[in-house]
Amino acid sequence: QMVTMGASRASTLYVSIGSGSYTGQWLASVFRQPTVKISKIVLLALSAKEAKKLESKGMLRPGFASALKSNTVLVSDQANEAGVRFECRHWVRFPDFHGFLHGSVALVGKWDQDGKGQWDVHTPLVELLKDNDPEKFKALISTFKNAALNS
């Protein structure tokens, strides 16, 4: 509903991912809806280099970097097929959050460590409405806009 009824007009969907395993599946179902209100997708993720480095140190699960790469391609392909602009940006530090932001609604969760001490983003998302906390909402959007553009 966030991207079909949540915004009054088509706007940017901001997505901060871990490996992106859920995002591709979710967007596939979103793009099958007749009332999608997405003009652009801005994906925020670890760079491939940083993901490989953290994976080799045992901070991310084995296969994280390759899953991230394939899921980023999947999201890009889905956006292109739907006629939606796509932009990939990279965290300039360790990620603060994962989740989605569209219109005046954000669903965000913190990165957390699993029982093996590996960072895992399969954590619950909490709804944040722009009207309820405009400063926090503005900070989330700034995080996306200030992230390094994938080169």
Tab-separated table of C-alpha atoms in Angstrom, residues 6 9 25 29-30 32 38 42 45 52-53 70 72 81 94 96 101 105 108 113 117 123 140-141 144 150:
chain	number	residue	atom	x	y	z
A	6	GLY	CA	0.435	6.043	0.166
A	9	ARG	CA	1.469	11.279	-6.932
A	25	GLN	CA	10.518	-10.247	-4.528
A	29	SER	CA	4.622	-7.946	-6.739
A	30	VAL	CA	4.479	-4.138	-6.562
A	32	ARG	CA	2.161	-6.088	-11.037
A	38	ILE	CA	6.942	5.164	-8.202
A	42	VAL	CA	17.063	5.009	-5.147
A	45	ALA	CA	23.539	-0.503	-0.065
A	52	LYS	CA	33.298	-8.443	0.332
A	53	LYS	CA	35.657	-6.966	2.934
A	70	SER	CA	22.497	-10.251	-7.922
A	72	THR	CA	20.847	-5.101	-7.080
A	81	GLU	CA	11.126	-3.016	-17.296
A	94	PHE	CA	28.438	1.262	8.155
A	96	ASP	CA	22.433	2.831	10.138
A	101	LEU	CA	10.695	5.416	2.308
A	105	VAL	CA	5.823	7.090	5.022
A	108	VAL	CA	12.815	1.365	8.872
A	113	GLN	CA	23.930	-8.918	14.909
A	117	GLY	CA	27.981	-12.048	15.609
A	123	THR	CA	15.023	-7.112	11.792
A	140	LEU	CA	16.492	9.693	6.467
A	141	ILE	CA	16.083	11.388	3.084
A	144	PHE	CA	20.031	8.721	0.745
A	150	ASN	CA	27.558	4.072	-7.697
